[in-house]
PDB file of C-alpha atoms in Angstrom:
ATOM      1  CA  UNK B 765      77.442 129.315 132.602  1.00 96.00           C
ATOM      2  CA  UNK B 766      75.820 126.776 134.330  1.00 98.00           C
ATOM      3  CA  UNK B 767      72.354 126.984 135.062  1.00 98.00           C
ATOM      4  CA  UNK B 768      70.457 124.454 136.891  1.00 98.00           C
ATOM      5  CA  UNK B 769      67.284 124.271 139.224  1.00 98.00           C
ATOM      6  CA  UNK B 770      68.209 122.376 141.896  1.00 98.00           C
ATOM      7  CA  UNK B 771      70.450 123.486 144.842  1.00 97.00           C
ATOM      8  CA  UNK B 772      73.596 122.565 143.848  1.00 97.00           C
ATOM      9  CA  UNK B 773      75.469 120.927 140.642  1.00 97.00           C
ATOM     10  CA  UNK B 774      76.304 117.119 140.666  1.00 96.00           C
ATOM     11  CA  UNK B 775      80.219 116.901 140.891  1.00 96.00           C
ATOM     12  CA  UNK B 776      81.000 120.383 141.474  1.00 97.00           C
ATOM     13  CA  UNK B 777      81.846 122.129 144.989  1.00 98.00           C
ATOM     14  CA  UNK B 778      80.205 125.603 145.783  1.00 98.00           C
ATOM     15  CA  UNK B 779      83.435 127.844 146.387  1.00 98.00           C
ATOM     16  CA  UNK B 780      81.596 131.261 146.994  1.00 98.00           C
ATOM     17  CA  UNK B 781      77.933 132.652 146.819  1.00 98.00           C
ATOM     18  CA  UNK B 782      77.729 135.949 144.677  1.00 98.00           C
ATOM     19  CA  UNK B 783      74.244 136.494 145.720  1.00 98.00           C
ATOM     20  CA  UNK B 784      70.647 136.378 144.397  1.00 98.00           C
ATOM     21  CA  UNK B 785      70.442 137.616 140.622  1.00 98.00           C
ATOM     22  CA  UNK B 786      67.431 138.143 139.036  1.00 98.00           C
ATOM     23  CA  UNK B 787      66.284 138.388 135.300  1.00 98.00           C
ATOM     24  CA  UNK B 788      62.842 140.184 134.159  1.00 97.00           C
ATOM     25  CA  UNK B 789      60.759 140.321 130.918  1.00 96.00           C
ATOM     26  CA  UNK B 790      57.822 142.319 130.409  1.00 93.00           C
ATOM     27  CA  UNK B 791      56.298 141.771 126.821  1.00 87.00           C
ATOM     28  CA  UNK B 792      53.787 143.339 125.183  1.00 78.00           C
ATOM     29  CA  UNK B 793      51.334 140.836 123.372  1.00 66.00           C
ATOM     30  CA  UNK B 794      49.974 142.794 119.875  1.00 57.00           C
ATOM     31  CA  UNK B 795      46.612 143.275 117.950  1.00 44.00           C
ATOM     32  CA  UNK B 796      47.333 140.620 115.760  1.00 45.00           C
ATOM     33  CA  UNK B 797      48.740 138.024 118.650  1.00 50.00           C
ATOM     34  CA  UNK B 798      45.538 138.438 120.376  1.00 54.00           C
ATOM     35  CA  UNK B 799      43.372 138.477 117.250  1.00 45.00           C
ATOM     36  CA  UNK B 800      45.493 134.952 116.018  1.00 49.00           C
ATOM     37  CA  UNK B 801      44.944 133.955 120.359  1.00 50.00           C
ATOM     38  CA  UNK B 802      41.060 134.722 119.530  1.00 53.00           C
ATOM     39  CA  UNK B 803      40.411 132.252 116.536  1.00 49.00           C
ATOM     40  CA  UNK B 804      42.502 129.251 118.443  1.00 50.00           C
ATOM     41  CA  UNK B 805      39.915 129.736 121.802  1.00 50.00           C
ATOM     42  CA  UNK B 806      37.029 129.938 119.576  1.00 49.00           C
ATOM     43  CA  UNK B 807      38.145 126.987 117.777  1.00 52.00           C
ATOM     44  CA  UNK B 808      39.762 125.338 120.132  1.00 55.00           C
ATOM     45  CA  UNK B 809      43.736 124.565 119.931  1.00 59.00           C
ATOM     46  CA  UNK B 810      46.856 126.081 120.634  1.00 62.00           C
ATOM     47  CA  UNK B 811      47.957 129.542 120.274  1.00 60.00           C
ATOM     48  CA  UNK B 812      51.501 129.352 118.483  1.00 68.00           C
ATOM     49  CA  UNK B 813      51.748 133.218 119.053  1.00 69.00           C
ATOM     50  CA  UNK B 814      50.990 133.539 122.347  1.00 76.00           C
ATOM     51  CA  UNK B 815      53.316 130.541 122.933  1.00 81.00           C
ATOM     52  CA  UNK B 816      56.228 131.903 120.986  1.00 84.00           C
ATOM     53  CA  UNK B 817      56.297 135.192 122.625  1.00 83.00           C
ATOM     54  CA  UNK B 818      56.373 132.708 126.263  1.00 87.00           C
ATOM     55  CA  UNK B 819      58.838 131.245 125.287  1.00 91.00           C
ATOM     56  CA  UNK B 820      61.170 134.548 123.872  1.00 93.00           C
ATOM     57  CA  UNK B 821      60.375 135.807 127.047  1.00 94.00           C
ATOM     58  CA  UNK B 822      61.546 133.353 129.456  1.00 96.00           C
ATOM     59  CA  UNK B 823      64.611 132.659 127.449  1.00 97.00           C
ATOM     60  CA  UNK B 824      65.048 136.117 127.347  1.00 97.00           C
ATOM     61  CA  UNK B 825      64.784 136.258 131.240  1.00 98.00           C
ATOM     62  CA  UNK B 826      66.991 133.250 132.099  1.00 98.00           C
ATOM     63  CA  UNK B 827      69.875 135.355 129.367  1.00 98.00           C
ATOM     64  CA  UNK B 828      69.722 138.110 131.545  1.00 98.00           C
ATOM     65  CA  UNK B 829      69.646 136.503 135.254  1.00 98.00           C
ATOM     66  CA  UNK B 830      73.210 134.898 133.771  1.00 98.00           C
ATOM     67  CA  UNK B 831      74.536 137.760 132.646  1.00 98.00           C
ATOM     68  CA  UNK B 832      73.777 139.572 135.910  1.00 98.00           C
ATOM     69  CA  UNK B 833      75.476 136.430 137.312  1.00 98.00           C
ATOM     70  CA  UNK B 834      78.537 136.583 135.257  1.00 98.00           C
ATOM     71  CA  UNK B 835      79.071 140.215 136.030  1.00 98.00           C
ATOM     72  CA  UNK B 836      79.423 139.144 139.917  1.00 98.00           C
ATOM     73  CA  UNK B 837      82.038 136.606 138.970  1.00 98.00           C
ATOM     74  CA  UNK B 838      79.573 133.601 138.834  1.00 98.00           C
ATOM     75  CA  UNK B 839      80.302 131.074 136.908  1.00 98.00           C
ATOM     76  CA  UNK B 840      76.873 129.064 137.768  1.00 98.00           C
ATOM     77  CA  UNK B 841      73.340 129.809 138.837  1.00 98.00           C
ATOM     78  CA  UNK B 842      71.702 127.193 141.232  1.00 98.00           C
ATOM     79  CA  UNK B 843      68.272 127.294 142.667  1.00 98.00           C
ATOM     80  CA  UNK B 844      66.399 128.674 139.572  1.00 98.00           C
ATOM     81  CA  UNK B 845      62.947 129.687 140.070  1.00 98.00           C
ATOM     82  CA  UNK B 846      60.747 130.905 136.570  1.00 98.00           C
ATOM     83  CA  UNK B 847      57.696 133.172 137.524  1.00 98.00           C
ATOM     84  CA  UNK B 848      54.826 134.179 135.387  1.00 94.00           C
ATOM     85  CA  UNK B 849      52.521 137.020 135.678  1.00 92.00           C
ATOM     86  CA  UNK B 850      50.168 139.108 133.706  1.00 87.00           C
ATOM     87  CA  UNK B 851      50.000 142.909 134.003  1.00 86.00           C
ATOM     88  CA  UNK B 852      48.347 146.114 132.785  1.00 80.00           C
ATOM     89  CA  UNK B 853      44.365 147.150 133.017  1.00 75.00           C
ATOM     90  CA  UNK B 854      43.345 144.607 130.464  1.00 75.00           C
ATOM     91  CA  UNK B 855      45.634 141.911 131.182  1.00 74.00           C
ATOM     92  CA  UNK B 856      47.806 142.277 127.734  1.00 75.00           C
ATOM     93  CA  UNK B 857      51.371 142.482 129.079  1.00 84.00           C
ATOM     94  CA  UNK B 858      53.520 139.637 130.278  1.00 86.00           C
ATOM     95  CA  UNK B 859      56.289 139.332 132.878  1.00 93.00           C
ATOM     96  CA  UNK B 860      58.392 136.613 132.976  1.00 96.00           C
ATOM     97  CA  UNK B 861      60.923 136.449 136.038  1.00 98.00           C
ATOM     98  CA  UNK B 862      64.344 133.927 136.481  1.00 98.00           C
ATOM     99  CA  UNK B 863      65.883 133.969 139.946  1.00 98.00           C
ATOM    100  CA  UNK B 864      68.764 131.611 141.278  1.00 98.00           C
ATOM    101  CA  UNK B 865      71.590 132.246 143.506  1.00 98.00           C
ATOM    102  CA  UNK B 866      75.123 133.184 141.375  1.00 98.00           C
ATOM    103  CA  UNK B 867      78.146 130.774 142.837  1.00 98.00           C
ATOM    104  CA  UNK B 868      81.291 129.605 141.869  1.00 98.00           C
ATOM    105  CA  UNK B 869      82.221 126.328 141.344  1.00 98.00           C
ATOM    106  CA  UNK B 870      85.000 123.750 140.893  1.00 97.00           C
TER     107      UNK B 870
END
């Protein structure tokens, strides 16, 4: 599966549009990511658990968007678009989103 941002895939044709196919994450962060998240703020740094579970999640998304896109024939997604978001009353749930339009191409 190709997978690519822009609109269209150096030295390929676009044959057919499948349509827009979307993949979503929403991830939980735990007591112990946001105690580990609390020690790197106060002492300044990088959180290695908060970035670890980003980056699970929008793998995790983009998987998902091509498998949605394979099941529609696709054999490439163009146009990919990654959105973040927080959720939930106190903030501690993630949602990652991958969006592209599935196509064929030759």
């Amino acid at each position: 599966m190709i997978t690519t941002t822009t609109p269209s895939v150096e030295g390929k044709r676009i044959v057919e549009y499948k349509g827009i196919v979307f993949g979503e994450v929403v991830s939980g962060v735990n007591f112990v990511r946001d105690i580990a998240a609390s020690f790197s703020n106060f002492f300044g740094g990088r959180s290695g658990s908060y970035e670890e579970e980003l980056i699970q999640a929008r793998q995790n998304a983009i998987k998902e968007m091509e498998q949605k896109a394979a099941s529609l024939g696709a054999n490439a997604v163009v146009g990919v678009d990654i959105d973040y978001e927080v959720l939930g009353a106190d903030n501690g749930m993630l949602m990652v989103t991958a969006s592209g339009t599935a196509v064929t191409v030759q």
